[in-house]
PDB file of C-alpha atoms and ligand atoms in Angstrom:
ATOM      1  CA  MET A 689     106.458 112.537 256.935  1.00  0.00           C
ATOM      2  CA  ALA A 690     104.458 109.728 255.543  1.00  0.00           C
ATOM      3  CA  ILE A 691     103.319 106.290 256.545  1.00  0.00           C
ATOM      4  CA  ARG A 692     104.638 103.834 253.962  1.00  0.00           C
ATOM      5  CA  GLU A 693     103.005 100.652 252.751  1.00  0.00           C
ATOM      6  CA  ILE A 694     104.513  97.545 254.353  1.00  0.00           C
ATOM      7  CA  LEU A 695     105.253  94.671 251.971  1.00  0.00           C
ATOM      8  CA  ILE A 696     103.594  91.395 252.942  1.00  0.00           C
ATOM      9  CA  HIS A 697     105.157  87.940 252.520  1.00  0.00           C
ATOM     10  CA  PRO A 698     105.406  86.386 249.961  1.00  0.00           C
ATOM     11  CA  ASP A 699     107.008  89.231 248.025  1.00  0.00           C
ATOM     12  CA  ASP A 700     110.305  88.936 246.140  1.00  0.00           C
ATOM     13  CA  ARG A 701     111.323  92.420 247.288  1.00  0.00           C
ATOM     14  CA  LEU A 702     111.508  91.079 250.875  1.00  0.00           C
ATOM     15  CA  ARG A 703     114.136  88.595 249.651  1.00  0.00           C
ATOM     16  CA  GLU A 704     116.674  91.082 248.285  1.00  0.00           C
ATOM     17  CA  VAL A 705     119.989  91.788 250.012  1.00  0.00           C
ATOM     18  CA  ALA A 706     120.058  95.478 250.993  1.00  0.00           C
ATOM     19  CA  LYS A 707     122.915  97.831 250.112  1.00  0.00           C
ATOM     20  CA  PRO A 708     124.853  99.915 252.679  1.00  0.00           C
ATOM     21  CA  VAL A 709     123.869 103.563 253.121  1.00  0.00           C
ATOM     22  CA  VAL A 710     126.432 106.192 252.149  1.00  0.00           C
ATOM     23  CA  PHE A 711     127.521 109.029 254.462  1.00  0.00           C
ATOM     24  CA  PRO A 712     126.708 111.865 254.734  1.00  0.00           C
ATOM     25  CA  LEU A 713     123.081 110.792 254.448  1.00  0.00           C
ATOM     26  CA  SER A 714     121.118 112.394 251.633  1.00  0.00           C
ATOM     27  CA  ASP A 715     117.870 114.217 252.403  1.00  0.00           C
ATOM     28  CA  ASP A 716     116.071 111.313 250.697  1.00  0.00           C
ATOM     29  CA  VAL A 717     117.581 108.766 253.087  1.00  0.00           C
ATOM     30  CA  LYS A 718     116.836 110.992 256.103  1.00  0.00           C
ATOM     31  CA  GLN A 719     113.212 111.165 254.956  1.00  0.00           C
ATOM     32  CA  ILE A 720     113.097 107.381 254.532  1.00  0.00           C
ATOM     33  CA  ILE A 721     114.281 106.964 258.149  1.00  0.00           C
ATOM     34  CA  LYS A 722     111.584 109.381 259.418  1.00  0.00           C
ATOM     35  CA  ASP A 723     108.956 107.558 257.393  1.00  0.00           C
ATOM     36  CA  MET A 724     110.156 104.201 258.733  1.00  0.00           C
ATOM     37  CA  ALA A 725     109.752 105.421 262.332  1.00  0.00           C
ATOM     38  CA  GLU A 726     106.290 106.766 261.613  1.00  0.00           C
ATOM     39  CA  THR A 727     105.280 103.568 259.829  1.00  0.00           C
ATOM     40  CA  MET A 728     106.590 101.406 262.699  1.00  0.00           C
ATOM     41  CA  TYR A 729     104.674 103.386 265.352  1.00  0.00           C
ATOM     42  CA  ASP A 730     101.535 103.407 263.250  1.00  0.00           C
ATOM     43  CA  ALA A 731     101.573  99.635 262.646  1.00  0.00           C
ATOM     44  CA  PRO A 732     102.335  99.325 265.621  1.00  0.00           C
ATOM     45  CA  GLY A 733     105.548  97.337 265.753  1.00  0.00           C
ATOM     46  CA  VAL A 734     108.785  97.201 267.734  1.00  0.00           C
ATOM     47  CA  GLY A 735     110.976  97.193 264.650  1.00  0.00           C
ATOM     48  CA  LEU A 736     111.001  97.854 260.924  1.00  0.00           C
ATOM     49  CA  ALA A 737     113.658  97.298 258.279  1.00  0.00           C
ATOM     50  CA  ALA A 738     113.907  99.322 255.064  1.00  0.00           C
ATOM     51  CA  PRO A 739     113.256  96.370 252.700  1.00  0.00           C
ATOM     52  CA  GLN A 740     109.829  96.038 254.337  1.00  0.00           C
ATOM     53  CA  ILE A 741     108.858  99.384 252.775  1.00  0.00           C
ATOM     54  CA  ASP A 742     110.518  98.510 249.463  1.00  0.00           C
ATOM     55  CA  VAL A 743     113.785 100.359 250.126  1.00  0.00           C
ATOM     56  CA  SER A 744     116.817  98.124 249.585  1.00  0.00           C
ATOM     57  CA  LEU A 745     119.145  99.870 252.046  1.00  0.00           C
ATOM     58  CA  GLN A 746     120.759  98.689 255.298  1.00  0.00           C
ATOM     59  CA  ILE A 747     118.500 100.668 257.633  1.00  0.00           C
ATOM     60  CA  ALA A 748     116.420  99.455 260.561  1.00  0.00           C
ATOM     61  CA  VAL A 749     114.490 101.266 263.280  1.00  0.00           C
ATOM     62  CA  THR A 750     113.435  99.790 266.617  1.00  0.00           C
ATOM     63  CA  ASP A 751     111.615 100.865 269.729  1.00  0.00           C
ATOM     64  CA  THR A 752     111.560  98.072 272.249  1.00  0.00           C
ATOM     65  CA  LEU A 753     109.825 100.293 274.829  1.00  0.00           C
ATOM     66  CA  TRP A 754     106.945 100.299 272.402  1.00  0.00           C
ATOM     67  CA  ARG A 755     106.628  96.601 273.177  1.00  0.00           C
ATOM     68  CA  SER A 756     104.964  97.391 276.483  1.00  0.00           C
ATOM     69  CA  ASP A 757     101.178  97.340 276.095  1.00  0.00           C
ATOM     70  CA  GLU A 758     100.878 100.209 278.542  1.00  0.00           C
ATOM     71  CA  VAL A 759     102.845 102.542 276.282  1.00  0.00           C
ATOM     72  CA  ARG A 760     101.380 101.233 273.057  1.00  0.00           C
ATOM     73  CA  HIS A 761      97.767 101.639 274.068  1.00  0.00           C
ATOM     74  CA  ASP A 762      97.956 105.034 275.715  1.00  0.00           C
ATOM     75  CA  PRO A 763      98.089 107.791 273.077  1.00  0.00           C
ATOM     76  CA  ASP A 764      99.000 110.345 275.768  1.00  0.00           C
ATOM     77  CA  LYS A 765     102.253 108.507 276.291  1.00  0.00           C
ATOM     78  CA  SER A 766     103.302 108.678 272.686  1.00  0.00           C
ATOM     79  CA  GLY A 767     106.464 110.712 272.391  1.00  0.00           C
ATOM     80  CA  ALA A 768     107.670 110.882 275.965  1.00  0.00           C
ATOM     81  CA  ASP A 769     108.092 107.166 276.496  1.00  0.00           C
ATOM     82  CA  ARG A 770     109.478 106.367 273.118  1.00  0.00           C
ATOM     83  CA  ASP A 771     112.959 105.021 272.649  1.00  0.00           C
ATOM     84  CA  LEU A 772     113.524 105.229 268.909  1.00  0.00           C
ATOM     85  CA  LYS A 773     116.787 103.728 267.713  1.00  0.00           C
ATOM     86  CA  VAL A 774     118.150 103.961 264.177  1.00  0.00           C
ATOM     87  CA  TRP A 775     120.611 101.304 262.989  1.00  0.00           C
ATOM     88  CA  LEU A 776     122.608 101.864 259.811  1.00  0.00           C
ATOM     89  CA  ASN A 777     124.882  99.343 258.062  1.00  0.00           C
ATOM     90  CA  PRO A 778     124.733  96.959 261.057  1.00  0.00           C
ATOM     91  CA  GLU A 779     127.068  94.002 261.275  1.00  0.00           C
ATOM     92  CA  PHE A 780     127.289  91.296 263.928  1.00  0.00           C
ATOM     93  CA  LEU A 781     130.876  90.843 265.103  1.00  0.00           C
ATOM     94  CA  TRP A 782     130.064  87.926 267.375  1.00  0.00           C
ATOM     95  CA  LYS A 783     127.144  85.701 268.348  1.00  0.00           C
ATOM     96  CA  SER A 784     127.000  83.550 271.482  1.00  0.00           C
ATOM     97  CA  ASP A 785     126.962  79.745 271.402  1.00  0.00           C
ATOM     98  CA  GLU A 786     124.238  79.918 273.980  1.00  0.00           C
ATOM     99  CA  SER A 787     120.821  80.246 272.374  1.00  0.00           C
ATOM    100  CA  ALA A 788     117.453  81.552 273.469  1.00  0.00           C
ATOM    101  CA  THR A 789     113.927  80.999 272.211  1.00  0.00           C
ATOM    102  CA  TRP A 790     111.439  83.846 271.868  1.00  0.00           C
ATOM    103  CA  GLU A 791     108.076  84.101 270.200  1.00  0.00           C
ATOM    104  CA  GLU A 792     108.531  86.297 267.127  1.00  0.00           C
ATOM    105  CA  GLY A 793     106.197  88.111 264.803  1.00  0.00           C
ATOM    106  CA  CYS A 794     106.734  90.431 261.851  1.00  0.00           C
ATOM    107  CA  LEU A 795     104.838  93.293 260.224  1.00  0.00           C
ATOM    108  CA  SER A 796     105.463  91.577 256.872  1.00  0.00           C
ATOM    109  CA  VAL A 797     103.909  88.319 258.140  1.00  0.00           C
ATOM    110  CA  PRO A 798     100.838  89.702 259.923  1.00  0.00           C
ATOM    111  CA  GLU A 799      98.887  87.871 262.615  1.00  0.00           C
ATOM    112  CA  THR A 800     101.495  85.107 262.793  1.00  0.00           C
ATOM    113  CA  TYR A 801     103.693  84.253 265.760  1.00  0.00           C
ATOM    114  CA  ALA A 802     106.135  81.406 266.256  1.00  0.00           C
ATOM    115  CA  ASP A 803     108.987  80.400 268.541  1.00  0.00           C
ATOM    116  CA  VAL A 804     112.405  81.025 267.008  1.00  0.00           C
ATOM    117  CA  THR A 805     115.731  79.955 268.520  1.00  0.00           C
ATOM    118  CA  ARG A 806     118.680  82.303 268.002  1.00  0.00           C
ATOM    119  CA  PRO A 807     121.987  83.141 269.690  1.00  0.00           C
ATOM    120  CA  ALA A 808     121.153  84.680 273.087  1.00  0.00           C
ATOM    121  CA  ALA A 809     123.786  87.418 272.923  1.00  0.00           C
ATOM    122  CA  VAL A 810     125.416  89.358 270.103  1.00  0.00           C
ATOM    123  CA  ARG A 811     128.106  91.981 269.553  1.00  0.00           C
ATOM    124  CA  LEU A 812     127.046  94.568 267.021  1.00  0.00           C
ATOM    125  CA  ARG A 813     128.811  97.269 265.038  1.00  0.00           C
ATOM    126  CA  TRP A 814     126.594  99.900 263.453  1.00  0.00           C
ATOM    127  CA  PHE A 815     126.538 103.532 262.343  1.00  0.00           C
ATOM    128  CA  ASP A 816     124.338 106.395 263.525  1.00  0.00           C
ATOM    129  CA  MET A 817     122.751 109.058 261.329  1.00  0.00           C
ATOM    130  CA  ASP A 818     125.833 111.268 261.614  1.00  0.00           C
ATOM    131  CA  GLY A 819     128.085 108.476 260.392  1.00  0.00           C
ATOM    132  CA  GLY A 820     129.467 107.731 263.862  1.00  0.00           C
ATOM    133  CA  GLN A 821     130.498 104.126 264.413  1.00  0.00           C
ATOM    134  CA  HIS A 822     129.322 102.180 267.475  1.00  0.00           C
ATOM    135  CA  GLU A 823     130.030  98.765 268.944  1.00  0.00           C
ATOM    136  CA  LYS A 824     128.046  97.163 271.747  1.00  0.00           C
ATOM    137  CA  ASP A 825     126.901  93.819 273.180  1.00  0.00           C
ATOM    138  CA  PHE A 826     123.201  93.054 273.418  1.00  0.00           C
ATOM    139  CA  THR A 827     121.288  90.342 275.266  1.00  0.00           C
ATOM    140  CA  ASP A 828     117.691  89.328 275.916  1.00  0.00           C
ATOM    141  CA  PHE A 829     114.892  90.845 273.872  1.00  0.00           C
ATOM    142  CA  LEU A 830     117.010  93.434 272.076  1.00  0.00           C
ATOM    143  CA  ALA A 831     119.501  90.787 270.888  1.00  0.00           C
ATOM    144  CA  VAL A 832     116.633  88.836 269.366  1.00  0.00           C
ATOM    145  CA  ALA A 833     114.895  91.906 267.925  1.00  0.00           C
ATOM    146  CA  LEU A 834     118.108  93.115 266.277  1.00  0.00           C
ATOM    147  CA  GLN A 835     118.811  89.704 264.732  1.00  0.00           C
ATOM    148  CA  HIS A 836     115.262  89.633 263.393  1.00  0.00           C
ATOM    149  CA  GLU A 837     115.509  93.139 261.918  1.00  0.00           C
ATOM    150  CA  PHE A 838     118.933  92.668 260.383  1.00  0.00           C
ATOM    151  CA  ASP A 839     117.843  89.376 258.823  1.00  0.00           C
ATOM    152  CA  HIS A 840     115.495  91.542 256.756  1.00  0.00           C
ATOM    153  CA  LEU A 841     118.555  93.323 255.336  1.00  0.00           C
ATOM    154  CA  LEU A 842     119.793  89.929 254.092  1.00  0.00           C
ATOM    155  CA  GLY A 843     116.439  88.982 252.587  1.00  0.00           C
ATOM    156  CA  LYS A 844     115.588  86.628 255.442  1.00  0.00           C
ATOM    157  CA  LEU A 845     112.342  86.287 257.412  1.00  0.00           C
ATOM    158  CA  PHE A 846     111.728  84.665 260.791  1.00  0.00           C
ATOM    159  CA  ILE A 847     109.579  82.001 259.133  1.00  0.00           C
ATOM    160  CA  ASP A 848     112.745  80.734 257.393  1.00  0.00           C
ATOM    161  CA  TYR A 849     113.707  79.214 260.773  1.00  0.00           C
ATOM    162  CA  LEU A 850     110.527  77.116 260.923  1.00  0.00           C
ATOM    163  CA  SER A 851     109.950  73.707 259.365  1.00  0.00           C
ATOM    164  CA  PRO A 852     109.102  73.726 255.623  1.00  0.00           C
ATOM    165  CA  LEU A 853     105.639  72.409 256.476  1.00  0.00           C
ATOM    166  CA  LYS A 854     104.918  75.212 258.918  1.00  0.00           C
ATOM    167  CA  ARG A 855     106.384  77.819 256.581  1.00  0.00           C
ATOM    168  CA  ASN A 856     104.233  76.636 253.674  1.00  0.00           C
ATOM    169  CA  MET A 857     101.134  76.812 255.851  1.00  0.00           C
ATOM    170  CA  ILE A 858     101.971  80.389 256.800  1.00  0.00           C
ATOM    171  CA  THR A 859     102.666  81.361 253.168  1.00  0.00           C
ATOM    172  CA  LYS A 860      99.293  79.920 252.113  1.00  0.00           C
ATOM    173  CA  LYS A 861      97.572  81.810 254.913  1.00  0.00           C
ATOM    174  CA  MET A 862      99.242  85.082 253.877  1.00  0.00           C
ATOM    175  CA  LYS A 863      98.184  84.601 250.248  1.00  0.00           C
ATOM    176  CA  LYS A 864      94.634  83.901 251.313  1.00  0.00           C
ATOM    177  CA  LEU A 865      94.339  86.763 253.819  1.00  0.00           C
ATOM    178  CA  PHE A 866      96.312  89.516 252.143  1.00  0.00           C
ATOM    179  CA  LYS A 867      96.837  88.737 248.479  1.00  0.00           C
ATOM    180  CA  GLY A 868      93.235  87.665 247.762  1.00  0.00           C
TER     181      GLY A 868
HETATM  182 NI1   NI B1499     110.161  91.543 260.658  1.00  0.00          NI
END
């Protein structure tokens, strides 16, 4: 296992549309998924999409339990209280008209948080690591987190939902802080 380098905005590789994974998964892809989980926990973050580590495949990992400060800051709890989810080739089948606003951040846009308004509920179809197909409705934080992660697979970032002025300010800040 290895912690991978996370690409920081602005980076053209974050803007590519990712390709579907092919089943059965190759050992390479299985390793990428393990590395993504390790990289997400190390960051720490609640989600990571493959394009963020320069892999243009439709893979995302999340752990929304990890969001709780109690779990995140207690090393003894690592493992037991984790809820790692792997999402392959995800596709939204439906999004609600009703919207919700949450403060979002992103490992590829460090130290930056902003309110983003998205559909409050979604119906998702995705595949697991064995190639099994799943369909489920999500609401609240997970609905938002999944939309954020799967945007990455389409080359989109949460800052794309902000005003051009705000987005330019953030891009300048990223260049100054991380591309110096
Ligand atoms: Ni992100």
